[in-house]
Short mmCIF file of C-alpha atoms and ligand atoms in Angstrom, two decimals:
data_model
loop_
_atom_site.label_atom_id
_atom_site.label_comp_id
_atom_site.label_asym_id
_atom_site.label_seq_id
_atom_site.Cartn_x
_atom_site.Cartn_y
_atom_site.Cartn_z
CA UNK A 1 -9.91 -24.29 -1.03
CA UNK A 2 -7.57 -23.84 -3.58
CA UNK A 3 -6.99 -25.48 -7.05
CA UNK A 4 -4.02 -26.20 -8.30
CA UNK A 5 -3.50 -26.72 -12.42
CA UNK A 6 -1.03 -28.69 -13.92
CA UNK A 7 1.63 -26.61 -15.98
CA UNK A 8 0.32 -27.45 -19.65
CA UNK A 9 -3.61 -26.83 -18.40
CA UNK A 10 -5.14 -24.14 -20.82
CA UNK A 11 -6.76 -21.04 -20.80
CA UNK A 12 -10.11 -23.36 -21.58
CA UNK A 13 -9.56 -25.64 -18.41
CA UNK A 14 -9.10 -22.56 -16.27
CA UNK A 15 -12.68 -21.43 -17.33
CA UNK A 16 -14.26 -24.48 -17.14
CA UNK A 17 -13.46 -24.38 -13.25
CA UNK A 18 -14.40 -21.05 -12.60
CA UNK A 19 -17.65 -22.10 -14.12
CA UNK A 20 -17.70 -24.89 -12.08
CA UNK A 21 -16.79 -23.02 -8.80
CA UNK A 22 -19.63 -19.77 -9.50
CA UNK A 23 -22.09 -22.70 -10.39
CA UNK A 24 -21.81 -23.97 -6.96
CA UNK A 25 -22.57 -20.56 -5.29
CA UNK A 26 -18.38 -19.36 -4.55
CA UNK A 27 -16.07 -17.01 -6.03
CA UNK A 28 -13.40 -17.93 -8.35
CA UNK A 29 -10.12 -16.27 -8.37
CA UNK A 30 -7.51 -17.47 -10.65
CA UNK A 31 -4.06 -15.93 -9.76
CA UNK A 32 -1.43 -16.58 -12.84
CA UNK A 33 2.21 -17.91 -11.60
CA UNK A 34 5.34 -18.37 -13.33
CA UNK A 35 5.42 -22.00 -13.31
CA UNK A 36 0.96 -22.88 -13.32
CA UNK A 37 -2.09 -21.24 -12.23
CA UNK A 38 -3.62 -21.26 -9.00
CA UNK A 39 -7.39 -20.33 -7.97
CA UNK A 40 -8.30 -19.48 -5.39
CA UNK A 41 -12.46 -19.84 -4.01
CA UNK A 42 -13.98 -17.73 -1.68
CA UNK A 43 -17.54 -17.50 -0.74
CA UNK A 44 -19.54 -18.94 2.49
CA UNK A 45 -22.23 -21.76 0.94
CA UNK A 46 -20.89 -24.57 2.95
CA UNK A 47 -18.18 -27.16 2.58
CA UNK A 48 -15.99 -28.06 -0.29
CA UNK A 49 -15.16 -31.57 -1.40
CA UNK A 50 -11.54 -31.69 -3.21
CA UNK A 51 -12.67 -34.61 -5.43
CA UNK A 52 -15.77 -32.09 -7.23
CA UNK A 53 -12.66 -30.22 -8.28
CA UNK A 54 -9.64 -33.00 -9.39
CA UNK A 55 -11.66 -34.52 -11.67
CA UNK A 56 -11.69 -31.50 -14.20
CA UNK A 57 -9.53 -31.82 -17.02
CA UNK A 58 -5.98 -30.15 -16.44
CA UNK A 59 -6.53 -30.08 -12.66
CA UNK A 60 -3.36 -31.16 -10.82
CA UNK A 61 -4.92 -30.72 -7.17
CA UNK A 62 -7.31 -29.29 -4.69
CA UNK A 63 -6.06 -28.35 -1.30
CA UNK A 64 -7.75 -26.78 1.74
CA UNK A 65 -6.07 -24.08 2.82
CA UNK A 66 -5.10 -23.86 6.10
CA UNK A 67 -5.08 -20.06 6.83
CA UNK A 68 -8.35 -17.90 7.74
CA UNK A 69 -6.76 -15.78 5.00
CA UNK A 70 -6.49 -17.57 1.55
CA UNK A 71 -6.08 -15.11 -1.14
CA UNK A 72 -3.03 -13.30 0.48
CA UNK A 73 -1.36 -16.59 1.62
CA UNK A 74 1.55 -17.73 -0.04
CA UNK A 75 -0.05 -21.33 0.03
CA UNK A 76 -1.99 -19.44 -2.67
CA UNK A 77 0.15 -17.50 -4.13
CA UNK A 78 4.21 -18.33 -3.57
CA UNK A 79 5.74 -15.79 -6.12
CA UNK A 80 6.00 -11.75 -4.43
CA UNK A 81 2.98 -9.85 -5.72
CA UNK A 82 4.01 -6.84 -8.00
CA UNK A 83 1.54 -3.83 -8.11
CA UNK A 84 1.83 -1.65 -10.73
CA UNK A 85 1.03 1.92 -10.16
CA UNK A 86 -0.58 4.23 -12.33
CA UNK A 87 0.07 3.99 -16.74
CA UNK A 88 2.61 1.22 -17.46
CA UNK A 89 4.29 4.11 -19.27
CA UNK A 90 4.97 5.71 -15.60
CA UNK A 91 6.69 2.19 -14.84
CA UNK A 92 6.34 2.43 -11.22
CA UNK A 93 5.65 -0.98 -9.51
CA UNK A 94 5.64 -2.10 -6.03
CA UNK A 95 7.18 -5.11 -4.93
CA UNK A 96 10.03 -4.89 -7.59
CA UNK A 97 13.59 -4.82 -7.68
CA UNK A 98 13.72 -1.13 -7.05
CA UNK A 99 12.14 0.26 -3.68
CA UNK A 100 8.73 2.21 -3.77
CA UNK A 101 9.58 5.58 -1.83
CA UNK A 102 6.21 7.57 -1.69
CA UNK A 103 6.89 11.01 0.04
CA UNK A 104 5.27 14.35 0.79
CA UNK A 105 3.49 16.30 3.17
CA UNK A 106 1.02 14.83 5.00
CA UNK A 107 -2.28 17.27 3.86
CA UNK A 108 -2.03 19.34 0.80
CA UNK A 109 -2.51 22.87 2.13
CA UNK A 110 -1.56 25.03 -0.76
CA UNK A 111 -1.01 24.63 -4.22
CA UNK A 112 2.94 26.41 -3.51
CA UNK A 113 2.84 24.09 -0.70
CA UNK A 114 2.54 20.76 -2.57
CA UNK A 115 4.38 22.20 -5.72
CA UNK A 116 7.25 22.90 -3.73
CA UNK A 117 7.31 19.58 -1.94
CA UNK A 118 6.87 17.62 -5.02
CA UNK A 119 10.01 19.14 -6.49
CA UNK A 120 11.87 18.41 -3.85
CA UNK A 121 11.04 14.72 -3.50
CA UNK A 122 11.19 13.73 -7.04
CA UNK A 123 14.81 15.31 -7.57
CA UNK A 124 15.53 13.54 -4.76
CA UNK A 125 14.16 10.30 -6.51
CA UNK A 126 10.66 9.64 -5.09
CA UNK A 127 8.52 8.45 -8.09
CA UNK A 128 4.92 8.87 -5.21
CA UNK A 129 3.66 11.82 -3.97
CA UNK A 130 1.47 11.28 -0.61
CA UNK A 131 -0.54 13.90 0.61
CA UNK A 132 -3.84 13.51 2.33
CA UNK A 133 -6.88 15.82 1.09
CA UNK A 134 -9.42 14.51 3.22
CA UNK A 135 -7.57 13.80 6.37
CA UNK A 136 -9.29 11.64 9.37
CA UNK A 137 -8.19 13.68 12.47
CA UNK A 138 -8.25 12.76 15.92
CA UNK A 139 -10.01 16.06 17.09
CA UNK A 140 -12.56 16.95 15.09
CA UNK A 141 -11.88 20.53 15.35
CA UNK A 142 -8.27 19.92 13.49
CA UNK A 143 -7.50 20.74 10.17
CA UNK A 144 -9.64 18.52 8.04
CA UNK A 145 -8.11 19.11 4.57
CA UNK A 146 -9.05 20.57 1.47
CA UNK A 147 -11.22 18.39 -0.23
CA UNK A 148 -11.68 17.79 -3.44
CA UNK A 149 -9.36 21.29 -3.81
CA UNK A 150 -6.83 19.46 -2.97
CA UNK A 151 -7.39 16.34 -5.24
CA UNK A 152 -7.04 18.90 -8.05
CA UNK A 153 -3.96 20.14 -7.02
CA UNK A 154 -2.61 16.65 -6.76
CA UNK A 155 -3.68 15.93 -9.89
CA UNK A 156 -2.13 19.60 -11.58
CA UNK A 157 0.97 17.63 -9.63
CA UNK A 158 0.59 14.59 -11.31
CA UNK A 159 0.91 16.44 -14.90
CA UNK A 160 3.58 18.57 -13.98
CA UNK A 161 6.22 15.96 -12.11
CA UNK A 162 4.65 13.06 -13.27
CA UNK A 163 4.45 11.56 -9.83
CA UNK A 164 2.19 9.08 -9.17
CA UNK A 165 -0.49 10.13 -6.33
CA UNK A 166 -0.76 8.79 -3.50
CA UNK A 167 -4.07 10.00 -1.32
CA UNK A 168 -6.10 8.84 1.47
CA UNK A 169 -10.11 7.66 0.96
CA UNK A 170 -12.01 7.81 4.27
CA UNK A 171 -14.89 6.01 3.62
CA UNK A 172 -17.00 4.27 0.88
CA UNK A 173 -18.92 7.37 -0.43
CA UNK A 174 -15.74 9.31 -0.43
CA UNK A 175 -14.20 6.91 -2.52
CA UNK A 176 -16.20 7.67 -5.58
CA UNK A 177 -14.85 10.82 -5.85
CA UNK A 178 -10.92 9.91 -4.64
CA UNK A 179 -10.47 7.33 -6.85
CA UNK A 180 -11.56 9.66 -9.78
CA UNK A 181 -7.74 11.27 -9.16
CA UNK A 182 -5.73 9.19 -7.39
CA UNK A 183 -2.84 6.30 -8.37
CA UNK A 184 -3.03 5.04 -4.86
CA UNK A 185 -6.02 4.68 -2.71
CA UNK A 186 -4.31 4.73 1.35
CA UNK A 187 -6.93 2.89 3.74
CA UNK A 188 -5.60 5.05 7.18
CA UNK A 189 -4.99 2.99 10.04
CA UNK A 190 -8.16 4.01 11.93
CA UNK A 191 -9.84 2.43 9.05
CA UNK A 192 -8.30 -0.71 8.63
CA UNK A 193 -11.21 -2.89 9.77
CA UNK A 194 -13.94 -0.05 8.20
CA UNK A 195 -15.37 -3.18 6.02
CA UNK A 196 -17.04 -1.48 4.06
CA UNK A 197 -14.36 1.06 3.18
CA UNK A 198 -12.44 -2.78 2.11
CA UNK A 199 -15.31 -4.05 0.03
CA UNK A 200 -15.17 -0.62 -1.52
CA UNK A 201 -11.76 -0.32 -2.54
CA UNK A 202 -11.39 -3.74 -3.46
CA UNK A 203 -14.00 -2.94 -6.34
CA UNK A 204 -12.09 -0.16 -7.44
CA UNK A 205 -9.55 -0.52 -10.36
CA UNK A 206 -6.90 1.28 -8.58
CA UNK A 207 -3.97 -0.38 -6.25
CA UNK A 208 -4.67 0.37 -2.16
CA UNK A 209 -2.02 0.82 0.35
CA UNK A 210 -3.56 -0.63 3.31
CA UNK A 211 -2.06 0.73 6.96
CA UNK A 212 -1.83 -1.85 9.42
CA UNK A 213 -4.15 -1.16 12.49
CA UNK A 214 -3.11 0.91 15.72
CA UNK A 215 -3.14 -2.43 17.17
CA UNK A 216 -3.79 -4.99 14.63
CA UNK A 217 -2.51 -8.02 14.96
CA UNK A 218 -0.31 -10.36 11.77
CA UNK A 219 -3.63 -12.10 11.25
CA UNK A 220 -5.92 -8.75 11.14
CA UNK A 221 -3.72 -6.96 9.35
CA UNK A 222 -3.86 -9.84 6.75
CA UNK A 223 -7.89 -10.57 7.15
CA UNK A 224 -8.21 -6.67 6.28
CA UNK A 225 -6.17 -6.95 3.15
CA UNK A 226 -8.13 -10.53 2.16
CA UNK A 227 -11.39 -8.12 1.94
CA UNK A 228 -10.28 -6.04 -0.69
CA UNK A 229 -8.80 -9.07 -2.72
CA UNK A 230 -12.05 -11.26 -2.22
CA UNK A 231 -13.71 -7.81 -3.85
CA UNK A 232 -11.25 -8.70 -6.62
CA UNK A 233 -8.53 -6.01 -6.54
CA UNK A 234 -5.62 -8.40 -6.00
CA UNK A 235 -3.45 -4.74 -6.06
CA UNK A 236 -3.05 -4.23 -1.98
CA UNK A 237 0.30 -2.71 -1.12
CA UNK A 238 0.97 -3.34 2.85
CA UNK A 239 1.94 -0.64 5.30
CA UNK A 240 3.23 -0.89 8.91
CA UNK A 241 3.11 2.60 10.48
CA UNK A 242 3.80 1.34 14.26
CA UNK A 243 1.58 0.17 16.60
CA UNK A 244 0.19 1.87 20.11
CA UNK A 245 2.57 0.17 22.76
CA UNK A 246 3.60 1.27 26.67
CA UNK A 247 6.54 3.68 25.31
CA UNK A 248 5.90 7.07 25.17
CA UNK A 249 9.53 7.82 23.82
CA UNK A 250 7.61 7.40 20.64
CA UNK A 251 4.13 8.47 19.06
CA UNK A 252 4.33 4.68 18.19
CA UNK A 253 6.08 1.76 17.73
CA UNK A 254 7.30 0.48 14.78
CA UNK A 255 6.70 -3.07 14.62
CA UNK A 256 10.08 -3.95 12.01
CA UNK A 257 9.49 -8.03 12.84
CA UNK A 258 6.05 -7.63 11.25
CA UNK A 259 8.06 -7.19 7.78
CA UNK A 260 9.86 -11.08 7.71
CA UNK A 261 6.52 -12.24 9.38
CA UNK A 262 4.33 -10.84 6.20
CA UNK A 263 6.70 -11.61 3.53
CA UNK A 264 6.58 -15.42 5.35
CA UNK A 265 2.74 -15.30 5.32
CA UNK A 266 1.56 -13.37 2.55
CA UNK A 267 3.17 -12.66 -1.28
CA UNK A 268 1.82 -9.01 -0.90
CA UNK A 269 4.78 -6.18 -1.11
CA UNK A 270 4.81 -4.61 2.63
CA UNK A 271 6.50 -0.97 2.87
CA UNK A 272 7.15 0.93 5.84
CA UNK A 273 5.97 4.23 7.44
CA UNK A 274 8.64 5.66 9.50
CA UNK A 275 6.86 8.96 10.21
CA UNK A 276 3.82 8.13 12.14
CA UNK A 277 5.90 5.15 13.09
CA UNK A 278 7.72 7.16 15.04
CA UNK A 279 6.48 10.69 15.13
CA UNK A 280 9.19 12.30 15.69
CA UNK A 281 11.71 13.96 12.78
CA UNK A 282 15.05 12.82 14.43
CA UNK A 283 14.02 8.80 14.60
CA UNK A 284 12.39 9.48 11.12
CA UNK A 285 15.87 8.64 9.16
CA UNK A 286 17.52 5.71 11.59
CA UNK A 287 14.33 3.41 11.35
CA UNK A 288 13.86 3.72 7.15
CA UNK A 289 17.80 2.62 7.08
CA UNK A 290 16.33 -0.17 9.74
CA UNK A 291 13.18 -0.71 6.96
CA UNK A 292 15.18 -1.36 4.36
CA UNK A 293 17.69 -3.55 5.64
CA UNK A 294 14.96 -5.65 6.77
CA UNK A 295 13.66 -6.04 3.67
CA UNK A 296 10.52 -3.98 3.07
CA UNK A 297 9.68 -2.91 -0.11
CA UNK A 298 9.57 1.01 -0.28
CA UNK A 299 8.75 3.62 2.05
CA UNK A 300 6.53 6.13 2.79
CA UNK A 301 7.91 9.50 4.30
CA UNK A 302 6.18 12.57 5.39
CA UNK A 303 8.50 15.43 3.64
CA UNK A 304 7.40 19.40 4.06
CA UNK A 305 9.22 22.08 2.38
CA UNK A 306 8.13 24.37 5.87
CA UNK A 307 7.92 21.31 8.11
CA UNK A 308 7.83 24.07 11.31
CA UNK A 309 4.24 25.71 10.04
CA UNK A 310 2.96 22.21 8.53
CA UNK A 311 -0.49 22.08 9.55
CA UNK A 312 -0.91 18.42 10.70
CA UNK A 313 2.32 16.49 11.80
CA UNK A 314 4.54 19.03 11.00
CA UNK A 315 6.92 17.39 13.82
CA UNK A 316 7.47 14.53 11.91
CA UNK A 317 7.81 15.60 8.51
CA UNK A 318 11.15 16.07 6.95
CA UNK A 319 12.97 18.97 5.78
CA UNK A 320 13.72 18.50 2.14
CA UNK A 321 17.31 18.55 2.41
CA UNK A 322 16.98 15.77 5.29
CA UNK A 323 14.78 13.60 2.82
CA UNK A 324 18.17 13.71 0.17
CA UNK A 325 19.97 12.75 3.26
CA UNK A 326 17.78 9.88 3.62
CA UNK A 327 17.83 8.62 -0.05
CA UNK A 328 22.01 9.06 -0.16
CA UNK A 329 22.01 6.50 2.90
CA UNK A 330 18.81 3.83 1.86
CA UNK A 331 20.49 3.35 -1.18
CA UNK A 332 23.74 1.86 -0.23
CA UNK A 333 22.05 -0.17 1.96
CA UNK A 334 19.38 -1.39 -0.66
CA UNK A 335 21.85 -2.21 -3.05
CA UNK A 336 23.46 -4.96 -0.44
CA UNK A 337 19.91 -6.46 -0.91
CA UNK A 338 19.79 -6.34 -4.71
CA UNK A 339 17.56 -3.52 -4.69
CA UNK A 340 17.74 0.02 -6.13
CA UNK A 341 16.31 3.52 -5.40
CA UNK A 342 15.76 6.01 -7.85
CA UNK A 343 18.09 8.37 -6.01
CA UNK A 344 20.27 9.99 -8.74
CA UNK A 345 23.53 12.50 -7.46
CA UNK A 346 23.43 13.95 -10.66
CA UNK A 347 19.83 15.21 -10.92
CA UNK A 348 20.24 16.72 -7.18
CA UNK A 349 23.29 18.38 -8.35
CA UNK A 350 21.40 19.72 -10.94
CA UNK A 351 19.01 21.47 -8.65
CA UNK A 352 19.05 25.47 -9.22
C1 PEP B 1 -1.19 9.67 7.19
O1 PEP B 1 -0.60 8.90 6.40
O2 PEP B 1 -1.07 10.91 7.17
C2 PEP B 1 -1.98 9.03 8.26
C3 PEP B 1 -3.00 9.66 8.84
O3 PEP B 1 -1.54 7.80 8.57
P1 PEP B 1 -2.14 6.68 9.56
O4 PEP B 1 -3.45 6.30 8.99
O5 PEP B 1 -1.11 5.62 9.51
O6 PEP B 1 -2.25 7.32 10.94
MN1 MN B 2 0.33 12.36 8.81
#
């Protein structure tokens, strides 16, 4: 269910229906617009009669929604979701006029390691840094990642570059400790429907990027983003990273379409992930151009400044000078979509 306010109702008629929906044994969650407010009400005890709600003073409406996901839906929400990341003084935000490019080596490894790649990225205009410290590996005999070593490297990166950090949280105990140092909590594919992981994160006051499911479906992908914003973190950042298909021409495929189909469904900012989307270096710079003239929101790139000894996905990652490459030719393309990039000739030029 969902209630609608007229455009004059006050901050007073909002409460009194929140009161009204917690009194009743649901969850209220009132989602500011441009034009009125909406809230939303979650919660499982039993059926909901539109008339307990219209009667309230500056009500305009109460509408069942008609989605298994309600908080995500546009019939919620119909302005795009913008997630701001990290100090408003950083002024990074998802969702915004100018794409989100997150990039970096997938583990941190060594503090020269992650140093060196975070120069490289931000002069080449990434205002993220990714890099996994705890890394969920398919063998458990690979590389694992530093630990919390490698949080406080991320974070020495944070105060030197002033890039916002983006790091992986494998599961709920974890958490307490990753969201102690990072901007960005990423939920890994594998984890996508961990529930518990969701109903974690969406108690924690940071924003998530959540990476769609090996082979999540629209409506899965959606459900697992609804549990972190019925927690009441309403900051979920999207990710498609391809999906396990028949070709083997790539490590997976990247499901583009999904991008119109979410930003029909859902007013939460989608980016793309044309790394493990692809797995392979060479397809790495075609399908962000294809990500961006599609319309998603920002990107996330594996970059290493020694992609050939990387010690997880090394075949994937970028060489910095490739990653430059990559911003020269997104941002063209972005700006025939009204969008920017960070990507600034000058400050490359100005490299040493
Ligand atoms: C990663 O970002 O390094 C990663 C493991 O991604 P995914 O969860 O999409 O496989
Ligand atoms: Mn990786």
């Amino acid at each position: 269910m969902l209630v609608v306010m007229k455009p004059g109702a006050t901050d007073e008629n909002v409460a009194q229906v929140c009161r009204k929906i917690e009194s009743m044994g649901f969850r209220p969650h009132p989602m500011p617009g441009a034009l009125r407010t909406a809230i939303g009400i979650t919660g499982n005890s039993g059926p909901l009669e539109p008339a307990e709600f219209e009667t309230l003073p500056g009500v305009a409406e109460a509408i069942p929604v008609s989605k298994p996901y309600k908080l995500v839906s546009r019939e919620l929400k119909d302005e795009p979701s913008l997630i701001p990341v990290g100090p408003p003084e950083a002024g990074v935000v998802v969702g915004g006029p100018e794409l989100a490019i997150i990039a970096g080596p997938c583990a941190v490894e060594s503090r020269d390691q992650i140093f060196a790649a975070a120069d490289r990225v931000q002069r080449a205009g990434a205002r993220m840094l990714r890099g996994g410290a705890f890394k969920p590996r398919t063998s458990p005999y690979a590389f694992q990642g530093m630990g919390e070593e490698g949080l406080q490297l991320l974070a020495e990166v944070r105060r030197e570059f002033g890039l916002m950090i983006v790091t992986e949280t494998i599961d709920p105990e974890n958490c307490d400790l990753v969201e102690q140092y990072a901007d960005v909590l990423q939920v890994g594919a594998r984890n996508m429907q961990n529930f518990s992981l969701l109903k974690r994160v969406g108690r924690s006051k940071k924003p998530v990027l959540l990476k769609r499911g090996l082979s999540a479906t629209l409506d899965e992908f959606l459900m697992a983003a609804e549990y972190i914003l019925s927690e009441g973190n309403y900051n979920v950042i999207l990710c498609e990273r391809g999906v396990r298909t028949f070709a083997d021409h790539t490590r997976n495929t990247l499901d583009l379409s999904v991008i119109p189909a979410v930003k029909a469904a859902s007013h939460l900012p989608i980016i793309v992930d044309p790394s493990h989307g692809t797995g392979k270096r060479d397809k790495v710079l075609p399908l962000a151009r294809a990500a961006v003239a599609v319309g998603a929101d920002g990107l996330i790139v594996e970059v290493h400044p020694d992609a050939d000894h990387a010690r997880s996905d090394g075949y994937q990652s970028l060489y910095p000078d490739q990653f430059e490459g990559l911003m020269r030719e997104i941002t063209p393309i972005a700006a025939v979509l009204g969008r920017t990039t960070s990507f600034s000739p000058a400050e490359l030029a100005a490299r040493p």
